[in-house]
mmCIF file of C-alpha atoms and ligand atoms in Angstrom:
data_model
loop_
_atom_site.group_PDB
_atom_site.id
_atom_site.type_symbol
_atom_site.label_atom_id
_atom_site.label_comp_id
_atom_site.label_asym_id
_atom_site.label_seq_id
_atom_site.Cartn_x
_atom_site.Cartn_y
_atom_site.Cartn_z
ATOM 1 C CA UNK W 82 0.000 0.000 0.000
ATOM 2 C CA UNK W 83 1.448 3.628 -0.963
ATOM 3 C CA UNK W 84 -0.015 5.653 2.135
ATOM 4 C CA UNK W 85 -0.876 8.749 1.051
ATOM 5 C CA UNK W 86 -3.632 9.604 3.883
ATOM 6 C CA UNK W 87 -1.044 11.944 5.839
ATOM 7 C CA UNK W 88 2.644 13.340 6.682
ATOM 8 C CA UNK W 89 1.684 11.534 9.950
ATOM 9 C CA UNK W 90 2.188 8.020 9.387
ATOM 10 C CA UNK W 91 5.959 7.638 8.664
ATOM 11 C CA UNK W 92 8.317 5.468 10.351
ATOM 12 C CA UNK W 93 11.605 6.701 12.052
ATOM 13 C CA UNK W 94 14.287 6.218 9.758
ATOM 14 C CA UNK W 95 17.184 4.006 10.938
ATOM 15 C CA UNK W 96 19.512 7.151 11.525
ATOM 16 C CA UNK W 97 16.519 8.367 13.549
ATOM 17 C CA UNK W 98 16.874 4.768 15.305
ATOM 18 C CA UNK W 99 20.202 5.094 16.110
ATOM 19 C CA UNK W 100 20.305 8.728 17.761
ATOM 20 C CA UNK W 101 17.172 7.732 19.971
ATOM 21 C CA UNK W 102 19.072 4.302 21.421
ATOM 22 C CA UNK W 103 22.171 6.417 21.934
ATOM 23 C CA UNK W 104 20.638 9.426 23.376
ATOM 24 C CA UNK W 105 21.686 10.552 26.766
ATOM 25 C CA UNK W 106 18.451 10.693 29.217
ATOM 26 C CA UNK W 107 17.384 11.998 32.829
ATOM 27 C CA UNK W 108 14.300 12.919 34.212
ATOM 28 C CA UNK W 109 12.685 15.654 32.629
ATOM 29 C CA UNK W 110 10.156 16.659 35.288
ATOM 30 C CA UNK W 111 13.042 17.454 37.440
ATOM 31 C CA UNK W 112 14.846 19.074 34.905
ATOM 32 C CA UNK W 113 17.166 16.780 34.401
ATOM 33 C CA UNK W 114 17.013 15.485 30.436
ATOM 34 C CA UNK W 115 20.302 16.805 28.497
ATOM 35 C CA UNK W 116 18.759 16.196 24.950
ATOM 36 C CA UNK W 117 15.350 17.742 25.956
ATOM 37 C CA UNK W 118 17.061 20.586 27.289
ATOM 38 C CA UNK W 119 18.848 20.892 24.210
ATOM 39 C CA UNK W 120 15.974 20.307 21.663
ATOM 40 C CA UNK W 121 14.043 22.737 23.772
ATOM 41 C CA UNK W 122 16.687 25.497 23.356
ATOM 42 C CA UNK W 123 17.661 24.413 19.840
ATOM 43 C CA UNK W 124 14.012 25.168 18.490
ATOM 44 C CA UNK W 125 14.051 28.615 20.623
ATOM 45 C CA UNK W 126 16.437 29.567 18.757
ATOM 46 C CA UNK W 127 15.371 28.676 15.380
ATOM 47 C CA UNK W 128 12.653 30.857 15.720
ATOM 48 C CA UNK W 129 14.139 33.670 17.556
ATOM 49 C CA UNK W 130 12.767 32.883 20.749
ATOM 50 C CA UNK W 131 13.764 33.030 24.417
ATOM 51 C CA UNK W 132 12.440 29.361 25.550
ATOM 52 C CA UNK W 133 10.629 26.574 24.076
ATOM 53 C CA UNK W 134 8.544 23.575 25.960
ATOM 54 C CA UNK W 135 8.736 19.926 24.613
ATOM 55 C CA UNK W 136 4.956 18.663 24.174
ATOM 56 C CA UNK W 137 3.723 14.726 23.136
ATOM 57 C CA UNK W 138 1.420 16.078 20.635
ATOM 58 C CA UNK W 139 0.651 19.247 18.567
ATOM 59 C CA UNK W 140 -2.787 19.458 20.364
ATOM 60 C CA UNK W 141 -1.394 19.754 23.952
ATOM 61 C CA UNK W 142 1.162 22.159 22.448
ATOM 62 C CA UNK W 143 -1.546 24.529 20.644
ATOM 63 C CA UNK W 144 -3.819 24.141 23.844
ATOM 64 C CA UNK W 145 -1.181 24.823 26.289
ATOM 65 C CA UNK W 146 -0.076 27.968 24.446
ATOM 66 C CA UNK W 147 -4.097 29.594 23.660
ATOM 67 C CA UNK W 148 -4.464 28.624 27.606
ATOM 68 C CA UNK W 149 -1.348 30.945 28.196
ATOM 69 C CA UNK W 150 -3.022 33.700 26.008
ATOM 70 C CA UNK W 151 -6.243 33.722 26.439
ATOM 71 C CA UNK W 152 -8.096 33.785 30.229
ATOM 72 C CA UNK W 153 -11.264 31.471 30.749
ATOM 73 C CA UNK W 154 -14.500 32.991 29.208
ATOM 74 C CA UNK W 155 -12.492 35.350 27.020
ATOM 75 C CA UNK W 156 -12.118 34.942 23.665
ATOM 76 C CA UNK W 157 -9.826 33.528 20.892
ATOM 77 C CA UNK W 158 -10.802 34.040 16.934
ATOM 78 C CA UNK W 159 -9.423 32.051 14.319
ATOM 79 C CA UNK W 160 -10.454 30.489 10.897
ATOM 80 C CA UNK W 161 -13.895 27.900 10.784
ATOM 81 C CA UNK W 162 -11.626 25.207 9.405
ATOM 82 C CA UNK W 163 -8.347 25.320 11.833
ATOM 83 C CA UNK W 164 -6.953 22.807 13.751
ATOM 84 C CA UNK W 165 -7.381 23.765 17.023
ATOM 85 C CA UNK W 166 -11.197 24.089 16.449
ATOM 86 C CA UNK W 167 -11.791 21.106 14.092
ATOM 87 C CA UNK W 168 -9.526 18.659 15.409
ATOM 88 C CA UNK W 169 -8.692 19.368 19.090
ATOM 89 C CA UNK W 170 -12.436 17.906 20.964
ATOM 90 C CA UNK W 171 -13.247 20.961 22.146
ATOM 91 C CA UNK W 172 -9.987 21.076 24.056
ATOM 92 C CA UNK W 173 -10.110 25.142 24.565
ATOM 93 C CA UNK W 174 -12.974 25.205 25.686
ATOM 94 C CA UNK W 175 -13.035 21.724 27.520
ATOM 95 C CA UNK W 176 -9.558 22.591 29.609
ATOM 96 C CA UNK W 177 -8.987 26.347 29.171
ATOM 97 C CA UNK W 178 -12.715 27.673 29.065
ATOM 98 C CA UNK W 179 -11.800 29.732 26.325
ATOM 99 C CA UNK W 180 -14.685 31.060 23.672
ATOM 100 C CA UNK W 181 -13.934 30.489 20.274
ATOM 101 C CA UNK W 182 -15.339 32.604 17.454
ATOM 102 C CA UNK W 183 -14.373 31.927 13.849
ATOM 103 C CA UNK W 184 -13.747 33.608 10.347
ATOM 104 C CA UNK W 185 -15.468 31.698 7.418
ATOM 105 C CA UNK W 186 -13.103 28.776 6.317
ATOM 106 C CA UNK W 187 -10.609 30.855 4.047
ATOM 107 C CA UNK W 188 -7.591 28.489 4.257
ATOM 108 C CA UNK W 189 -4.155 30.319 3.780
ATOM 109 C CA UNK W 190 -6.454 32.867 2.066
ATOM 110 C CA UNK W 191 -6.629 34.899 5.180
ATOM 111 C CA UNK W 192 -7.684 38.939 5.072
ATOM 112 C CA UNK W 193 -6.655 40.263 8.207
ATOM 113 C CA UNK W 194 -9.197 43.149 7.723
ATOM 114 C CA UNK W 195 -11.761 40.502 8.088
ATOM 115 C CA UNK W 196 -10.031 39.692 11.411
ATOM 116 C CA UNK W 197 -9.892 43.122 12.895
ATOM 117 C CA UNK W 198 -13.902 43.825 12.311
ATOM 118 C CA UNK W 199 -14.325 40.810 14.699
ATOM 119 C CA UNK W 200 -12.139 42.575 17.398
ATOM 120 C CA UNK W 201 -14.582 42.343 20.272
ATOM 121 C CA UNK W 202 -13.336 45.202 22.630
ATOM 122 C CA UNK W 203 -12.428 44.561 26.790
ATOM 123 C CA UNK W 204 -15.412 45.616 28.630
ATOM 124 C CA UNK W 205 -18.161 43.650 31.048
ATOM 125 C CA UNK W 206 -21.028 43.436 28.116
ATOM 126 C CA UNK W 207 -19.404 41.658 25.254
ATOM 127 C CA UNK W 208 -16.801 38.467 25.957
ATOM 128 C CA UNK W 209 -13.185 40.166 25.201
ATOM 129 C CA UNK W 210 -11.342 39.000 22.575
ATOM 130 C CA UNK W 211 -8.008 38.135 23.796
ATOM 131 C CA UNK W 212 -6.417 36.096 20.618
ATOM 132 C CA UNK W 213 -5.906 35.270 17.037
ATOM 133 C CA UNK W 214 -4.856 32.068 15.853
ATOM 134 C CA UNK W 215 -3.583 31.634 12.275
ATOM 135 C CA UNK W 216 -2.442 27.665 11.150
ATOM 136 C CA UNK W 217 0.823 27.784 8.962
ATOM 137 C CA UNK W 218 0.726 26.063 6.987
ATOM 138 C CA UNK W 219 -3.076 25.646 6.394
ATOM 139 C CA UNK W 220 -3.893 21.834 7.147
ATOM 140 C CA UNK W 221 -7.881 21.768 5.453
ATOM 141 C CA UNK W 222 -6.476 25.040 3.524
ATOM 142 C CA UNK W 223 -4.954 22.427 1.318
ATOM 143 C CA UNK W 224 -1.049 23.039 2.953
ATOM 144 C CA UNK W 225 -1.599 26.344 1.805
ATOM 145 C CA UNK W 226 0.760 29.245 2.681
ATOM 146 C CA UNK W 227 0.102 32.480 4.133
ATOM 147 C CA UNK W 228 2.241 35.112 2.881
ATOM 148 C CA UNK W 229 4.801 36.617 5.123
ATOM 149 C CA UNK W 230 2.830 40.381 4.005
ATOM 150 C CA UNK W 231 -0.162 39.064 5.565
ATOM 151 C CA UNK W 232 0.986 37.810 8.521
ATOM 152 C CA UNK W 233 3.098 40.842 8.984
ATOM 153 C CA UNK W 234 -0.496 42.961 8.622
ATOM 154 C CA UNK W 235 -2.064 40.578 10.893
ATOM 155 C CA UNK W 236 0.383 41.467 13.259
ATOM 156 C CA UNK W 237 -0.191 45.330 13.073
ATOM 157 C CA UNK W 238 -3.921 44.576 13.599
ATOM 158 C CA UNK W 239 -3.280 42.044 16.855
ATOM 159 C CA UNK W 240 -1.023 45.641 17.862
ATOM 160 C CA UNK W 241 -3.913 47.849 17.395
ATOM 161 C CA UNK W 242 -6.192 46.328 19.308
ATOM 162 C CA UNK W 243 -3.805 44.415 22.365
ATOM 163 C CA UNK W 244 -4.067 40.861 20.966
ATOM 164 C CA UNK W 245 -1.972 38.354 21.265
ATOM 165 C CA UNK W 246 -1.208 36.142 18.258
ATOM 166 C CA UNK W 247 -0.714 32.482 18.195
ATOM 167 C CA UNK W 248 0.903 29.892 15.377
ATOM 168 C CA UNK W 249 -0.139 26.281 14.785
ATOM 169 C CA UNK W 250 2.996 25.675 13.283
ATOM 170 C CA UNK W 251 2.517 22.148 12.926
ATOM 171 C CA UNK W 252 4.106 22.265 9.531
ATOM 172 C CA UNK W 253 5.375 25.660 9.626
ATOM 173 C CA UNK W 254 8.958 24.011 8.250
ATOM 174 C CA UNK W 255 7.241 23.508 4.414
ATOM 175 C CA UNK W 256 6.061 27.181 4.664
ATOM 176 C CA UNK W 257 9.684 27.773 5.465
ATOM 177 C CA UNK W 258 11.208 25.887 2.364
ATOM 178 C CA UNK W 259 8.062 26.888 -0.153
ATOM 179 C CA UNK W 260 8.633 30.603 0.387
ATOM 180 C CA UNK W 261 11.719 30.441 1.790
ATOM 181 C CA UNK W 262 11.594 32.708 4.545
ATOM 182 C CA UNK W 263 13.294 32.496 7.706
ATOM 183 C CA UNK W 264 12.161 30.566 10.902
ATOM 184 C CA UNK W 265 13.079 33.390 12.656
ATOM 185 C CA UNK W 266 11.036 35.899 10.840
ATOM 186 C CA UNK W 267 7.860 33.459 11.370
ATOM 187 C CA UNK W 268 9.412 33.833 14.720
ATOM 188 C CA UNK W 269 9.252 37.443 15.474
ATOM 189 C CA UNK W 270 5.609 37.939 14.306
ATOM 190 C CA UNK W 271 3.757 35.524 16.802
ATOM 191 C CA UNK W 272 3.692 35.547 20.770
ATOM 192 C CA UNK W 273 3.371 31.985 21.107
ATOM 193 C CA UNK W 274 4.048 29.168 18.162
ATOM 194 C CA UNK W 275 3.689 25.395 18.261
ATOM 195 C CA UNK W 276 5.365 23.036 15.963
ATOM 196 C CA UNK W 277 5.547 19.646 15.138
ATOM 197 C CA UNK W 278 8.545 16.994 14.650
ATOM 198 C CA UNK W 279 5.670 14.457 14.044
ATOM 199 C CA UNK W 280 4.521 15.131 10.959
ATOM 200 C CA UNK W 281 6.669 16.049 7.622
ATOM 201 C CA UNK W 282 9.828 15.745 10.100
ATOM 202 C CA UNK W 283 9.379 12.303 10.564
ATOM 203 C CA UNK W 284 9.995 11.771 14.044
ATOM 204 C CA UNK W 285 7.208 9.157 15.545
ATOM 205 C CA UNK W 286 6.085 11.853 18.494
ATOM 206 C CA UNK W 287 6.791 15.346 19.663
ATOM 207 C CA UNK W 288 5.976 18.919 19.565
ATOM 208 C CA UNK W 289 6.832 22.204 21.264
ATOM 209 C CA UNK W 290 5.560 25.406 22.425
ATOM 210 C CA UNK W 291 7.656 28.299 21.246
ATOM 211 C CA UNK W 292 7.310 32.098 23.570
ATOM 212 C CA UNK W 293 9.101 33.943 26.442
ATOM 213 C CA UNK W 294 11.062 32.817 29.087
ATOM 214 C CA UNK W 295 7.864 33.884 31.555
ATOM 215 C CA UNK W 296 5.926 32.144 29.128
ATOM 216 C CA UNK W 297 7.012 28.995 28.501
ATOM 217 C CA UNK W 298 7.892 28.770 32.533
ATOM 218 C CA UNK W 299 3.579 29.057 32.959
ATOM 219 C CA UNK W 300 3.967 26.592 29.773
ATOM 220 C CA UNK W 301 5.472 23.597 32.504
ATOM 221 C CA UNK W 302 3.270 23.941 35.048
ATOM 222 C CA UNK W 303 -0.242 23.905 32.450
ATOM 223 C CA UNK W 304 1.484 20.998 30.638
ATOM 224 C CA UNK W 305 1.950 19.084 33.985
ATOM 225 C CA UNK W 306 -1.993 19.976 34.540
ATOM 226 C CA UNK W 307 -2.958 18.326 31.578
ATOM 227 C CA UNK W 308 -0.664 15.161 32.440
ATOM 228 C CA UNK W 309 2.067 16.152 30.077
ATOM 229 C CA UNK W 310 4.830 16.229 32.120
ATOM 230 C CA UNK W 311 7.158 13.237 30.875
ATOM 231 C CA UNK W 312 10.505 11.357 32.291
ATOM 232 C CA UNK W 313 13.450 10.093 30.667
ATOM 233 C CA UNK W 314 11.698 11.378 27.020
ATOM 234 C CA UNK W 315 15.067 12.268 25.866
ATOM 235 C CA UNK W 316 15.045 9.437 23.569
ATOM 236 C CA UNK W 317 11.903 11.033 21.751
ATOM 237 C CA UNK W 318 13.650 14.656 21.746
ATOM 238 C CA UNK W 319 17.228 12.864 20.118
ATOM 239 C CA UNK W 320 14.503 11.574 17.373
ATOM 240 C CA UNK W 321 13.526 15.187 17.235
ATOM 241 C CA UNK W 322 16.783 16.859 17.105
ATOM 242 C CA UNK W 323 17.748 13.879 14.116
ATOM 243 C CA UNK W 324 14.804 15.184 12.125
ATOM 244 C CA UNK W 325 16.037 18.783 12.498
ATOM 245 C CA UNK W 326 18.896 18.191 11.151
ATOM 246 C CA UNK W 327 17.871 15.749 8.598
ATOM 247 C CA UNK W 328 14.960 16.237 7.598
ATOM 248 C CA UNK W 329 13.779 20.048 7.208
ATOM 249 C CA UNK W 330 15.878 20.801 3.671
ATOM 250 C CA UNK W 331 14.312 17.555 1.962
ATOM 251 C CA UNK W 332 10.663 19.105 2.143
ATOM 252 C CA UNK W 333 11.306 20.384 -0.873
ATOM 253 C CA UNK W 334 10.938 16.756 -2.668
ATOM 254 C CA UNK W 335 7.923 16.087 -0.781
ATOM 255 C CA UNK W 336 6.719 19.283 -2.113
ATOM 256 C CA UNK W 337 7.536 18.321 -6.085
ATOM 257 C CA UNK W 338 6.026 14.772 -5.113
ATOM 258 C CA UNK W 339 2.499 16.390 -4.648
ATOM 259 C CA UNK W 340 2.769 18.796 -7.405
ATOM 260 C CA UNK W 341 3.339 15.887 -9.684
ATOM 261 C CA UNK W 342 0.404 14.513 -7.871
ATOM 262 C CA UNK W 343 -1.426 17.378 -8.428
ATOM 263 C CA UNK W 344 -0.222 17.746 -12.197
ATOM 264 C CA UNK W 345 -1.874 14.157 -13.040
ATOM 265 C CA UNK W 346 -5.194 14.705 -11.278
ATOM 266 C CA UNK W 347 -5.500 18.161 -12.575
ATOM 267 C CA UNK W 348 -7.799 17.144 -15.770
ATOM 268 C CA UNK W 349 -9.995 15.168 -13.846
ATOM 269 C CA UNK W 350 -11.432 18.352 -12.269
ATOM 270 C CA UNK W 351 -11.158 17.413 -8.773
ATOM 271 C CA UNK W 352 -8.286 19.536 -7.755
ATOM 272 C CA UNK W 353 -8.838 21.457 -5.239
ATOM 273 C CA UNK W 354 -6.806 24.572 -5.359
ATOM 274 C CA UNK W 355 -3.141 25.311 -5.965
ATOM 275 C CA UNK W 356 -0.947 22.766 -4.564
ATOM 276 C CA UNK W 357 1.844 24.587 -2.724
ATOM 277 C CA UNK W 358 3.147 22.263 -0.093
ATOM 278 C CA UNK W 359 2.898 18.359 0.239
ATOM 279 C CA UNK W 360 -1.208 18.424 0.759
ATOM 280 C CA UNK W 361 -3.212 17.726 -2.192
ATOM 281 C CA UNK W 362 -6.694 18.863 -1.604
ATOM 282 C CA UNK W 363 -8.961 16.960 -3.868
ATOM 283 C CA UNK W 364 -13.354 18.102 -4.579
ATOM 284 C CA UNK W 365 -15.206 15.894 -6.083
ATOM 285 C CA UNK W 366 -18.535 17.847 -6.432
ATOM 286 C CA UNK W 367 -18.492 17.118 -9.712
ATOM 287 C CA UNK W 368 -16.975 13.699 -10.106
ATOM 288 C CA UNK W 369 -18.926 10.957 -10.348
ATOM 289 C CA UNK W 370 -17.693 8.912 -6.932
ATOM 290 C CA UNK W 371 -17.582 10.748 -4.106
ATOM 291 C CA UNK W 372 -14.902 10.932 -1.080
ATOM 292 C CA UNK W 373 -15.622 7.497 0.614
ATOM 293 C CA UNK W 374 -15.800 5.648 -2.780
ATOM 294 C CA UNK W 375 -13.277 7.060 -3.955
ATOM 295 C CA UNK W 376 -11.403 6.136 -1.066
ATOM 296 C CA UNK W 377 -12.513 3.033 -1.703
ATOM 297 C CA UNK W 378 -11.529 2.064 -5.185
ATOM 298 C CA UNK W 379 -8.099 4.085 -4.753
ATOM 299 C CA UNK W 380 -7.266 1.419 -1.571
ATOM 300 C CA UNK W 381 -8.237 -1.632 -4.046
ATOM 301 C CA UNK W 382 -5.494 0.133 -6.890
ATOM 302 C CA UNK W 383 -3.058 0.148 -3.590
ATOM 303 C CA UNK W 384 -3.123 3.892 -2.423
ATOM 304 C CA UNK W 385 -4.633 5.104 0.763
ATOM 305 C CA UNK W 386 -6.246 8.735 0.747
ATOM 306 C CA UNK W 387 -7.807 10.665 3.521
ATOM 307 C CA UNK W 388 -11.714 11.276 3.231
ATOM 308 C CA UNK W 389 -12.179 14.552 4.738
ATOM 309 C CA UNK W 390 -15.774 15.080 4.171
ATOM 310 C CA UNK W 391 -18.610 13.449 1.906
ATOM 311 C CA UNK W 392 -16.804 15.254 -1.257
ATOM 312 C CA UNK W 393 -13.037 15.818 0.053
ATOM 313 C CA UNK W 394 -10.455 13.999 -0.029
ATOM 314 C CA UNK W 395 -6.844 14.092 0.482
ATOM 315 C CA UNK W 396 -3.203 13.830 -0.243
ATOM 316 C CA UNK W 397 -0.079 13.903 1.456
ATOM 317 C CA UNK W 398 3.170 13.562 -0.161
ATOM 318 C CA UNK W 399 6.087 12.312 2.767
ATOM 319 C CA UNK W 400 9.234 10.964 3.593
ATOM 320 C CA UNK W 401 8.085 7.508 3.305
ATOM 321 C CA UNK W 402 6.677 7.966 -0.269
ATOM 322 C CA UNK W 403 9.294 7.270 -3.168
ATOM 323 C CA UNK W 404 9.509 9.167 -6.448
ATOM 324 C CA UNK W 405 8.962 5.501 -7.785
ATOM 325 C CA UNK W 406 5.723 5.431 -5.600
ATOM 326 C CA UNK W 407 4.281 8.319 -6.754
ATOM 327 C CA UNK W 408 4.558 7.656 -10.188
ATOM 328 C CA UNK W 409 2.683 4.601 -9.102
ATOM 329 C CA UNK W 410 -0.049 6.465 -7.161
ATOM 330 C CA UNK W 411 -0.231 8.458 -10.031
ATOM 331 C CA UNK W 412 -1.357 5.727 -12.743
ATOM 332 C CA UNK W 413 -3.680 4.487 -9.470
ATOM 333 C CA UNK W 414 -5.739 7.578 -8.527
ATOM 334 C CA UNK W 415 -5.842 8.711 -12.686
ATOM 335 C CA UNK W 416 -7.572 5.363 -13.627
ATOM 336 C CA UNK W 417 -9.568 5.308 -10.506
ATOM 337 C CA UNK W 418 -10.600 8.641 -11.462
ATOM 338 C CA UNK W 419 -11.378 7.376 -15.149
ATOM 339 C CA UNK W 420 -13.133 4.768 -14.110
HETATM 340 C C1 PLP A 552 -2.270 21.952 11.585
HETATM 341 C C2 PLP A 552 -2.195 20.942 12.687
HETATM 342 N N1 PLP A 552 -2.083 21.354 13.960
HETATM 343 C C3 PLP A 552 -2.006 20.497 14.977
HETATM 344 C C4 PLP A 552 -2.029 19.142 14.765
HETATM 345 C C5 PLP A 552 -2.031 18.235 15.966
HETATM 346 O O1 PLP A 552 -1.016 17.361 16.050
HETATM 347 P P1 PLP A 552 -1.150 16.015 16.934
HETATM 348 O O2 PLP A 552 -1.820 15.020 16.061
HETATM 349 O O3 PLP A 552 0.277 15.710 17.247
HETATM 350 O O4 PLP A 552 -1.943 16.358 18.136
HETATM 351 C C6 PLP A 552 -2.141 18.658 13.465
HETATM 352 C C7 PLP A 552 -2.186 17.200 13.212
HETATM 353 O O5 PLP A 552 -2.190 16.721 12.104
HETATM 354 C C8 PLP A 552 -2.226 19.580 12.389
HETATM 355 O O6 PLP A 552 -2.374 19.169 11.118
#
């Protein structure tokens, strides 16, 4: 089977292996894990930060940074189709009693003028908005990217009216290589970031919370609350650190991968948008199968796709998807697609 249902399903490679048997442990609850400690202060400074919190998943990490942001009953805005309201059970509102409101599903498409007429101001008859929380880059947005001119406007507006602004970063690294700008400068523009190692990285687990020394200190003791806090876990962070180092650059041929993906579906009308990163958003209004068949016939041709609703589906390219795969996905999903 060619699994093409997400970046999340690869195996560590046997580098990876090799770093996380040798890696030197402690206890990280004390404190005491060298390679957490380092991972921790390696990805602070990737993205120009004072201190950065190693997470299990990218849903603790986004819900331990909007819990840092935004106080219970007040309020956090972000798009209809983002992670952290689509994905996360009702986590902000479950743990951090935080009110979500929402901008019409726009993807990477974002206008932040949109966002600043939702501003709700501070005050004892409205709830206060507290938050914005963009997704970079856009998961159901297709992997799209939001340009660094928008995010930089987005920032003025979170200025103008005392918001803080958060990053679900989870694959922030293939905005980094598509565009090609800094970590850093991603950096500077958010109070708060998560990222993942889990997903086009290709380690098997981990995330982290990117802000301030203050912050990320209020960062331990929420992620203890929520049962995060995790001992010798250094071997998870060396798997981290591997994929770092290994595995940020090559993004850029998981990126071609879907746009040749992309390329071959393209006259079948189901494409769902331009294909900028490694997510190939498929619609099939108009095709005769929908999502779940499709799904169907694609898995008997030997290629697993994500159904993401009754007429969407999806790809994702990966490190565990060859060129010599995808050509074979390709002649798959086209005649499953003639059919
Ligand atoms: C954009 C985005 N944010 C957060 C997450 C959450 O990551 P996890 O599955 O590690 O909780 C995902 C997972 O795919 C994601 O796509």
């Amino acid at each position: 089977m060619i699994d093409l249902r997400s970046d999340t399903v690869t195996r560590p490679t046997a580098g990876m292996r090799e770093a996380m048997a040798s890696a030197e442990v402690g206890d990280d609850v004390y404190g005491e894990d060298p390679t957490v400690t380092a991972l921790e202060a390696e990805v602070a400074a990737l993205f120009g930060h004072e201190a950065a919190l190693f997470a299990p998943t990218g849903s603790m990490a986004n819900q331990i940074a909007l819990q840092l942001l935004v106080p219970p009953g007040d309020e956090l805005l972000c798009d209809a189709d983002a992670h952290v309201v689509t994905y996360e059970i009702g986590a902000a509102a479950a743990y951090g009693g935080i009110s979500s409101r929402t901008w019409p599903a726009v993807g990477a498409d974002l206008d932040p003028d949109v966002v600043a007429g939702m501003v709700r101001p501070d005050g004892y008859f409205a709830v206060p908005t507290r938050a914005i929380a963009v997704e970079q880059t856009h998961n159901r947005g297709g992997g799209g990217v939001i340009p660094l001119g928008v995010l930089r406007r987005l920032r003025e507006v979170a200025d103008e009216h005392g918001l803080a602004l958060h990053c679900d970063g989870a694959r922030i690294w293939h905005a980094h290589v598509a565009d090609g700008v800094p970590l850093s400068e991603y950096g500077a523009l958010f109070d708060t970031l998560s990222v993942c190692l889990s997903k086009g990285l290709g380690a098997p687990v981990g995330s982290l919370v990117v802000g301030s020394a203050e912050q990320i200190a209020r960062a331990r003791f929420v992620r203890k609350r929520m049962g995060g806090g995790m001992r010798q876990v250094g071997v998870l962070a060396a798997a981290g650190r591997y994929a770092l180092a290994h595995h940020v650059e090559r993004l850029a041929a998981d990126h071609a991968k879907a746009a040749r993906l992309a390329e071959a579906i393209a006259p079948f009308g189901v494409l769902a948008g331009r294909v900028r990163t490694n997510i190939v958003p498929l619609d099939l209004t108009k095709h005769p199968l929908d999502a779940r068949r499709f799904a169907a016939a694609a898995r008997e041709r030997g290629v697993l796709v994500s159904v993401l609703g009754p007429r969407t589906a999806r790809l994702v390219t990966h490190l565990d998807v060859s060129d010599t795969q995808i050509t074979q996905a390709t002649e798959a999903l086209t005649q499953t697609l003639r059919a």
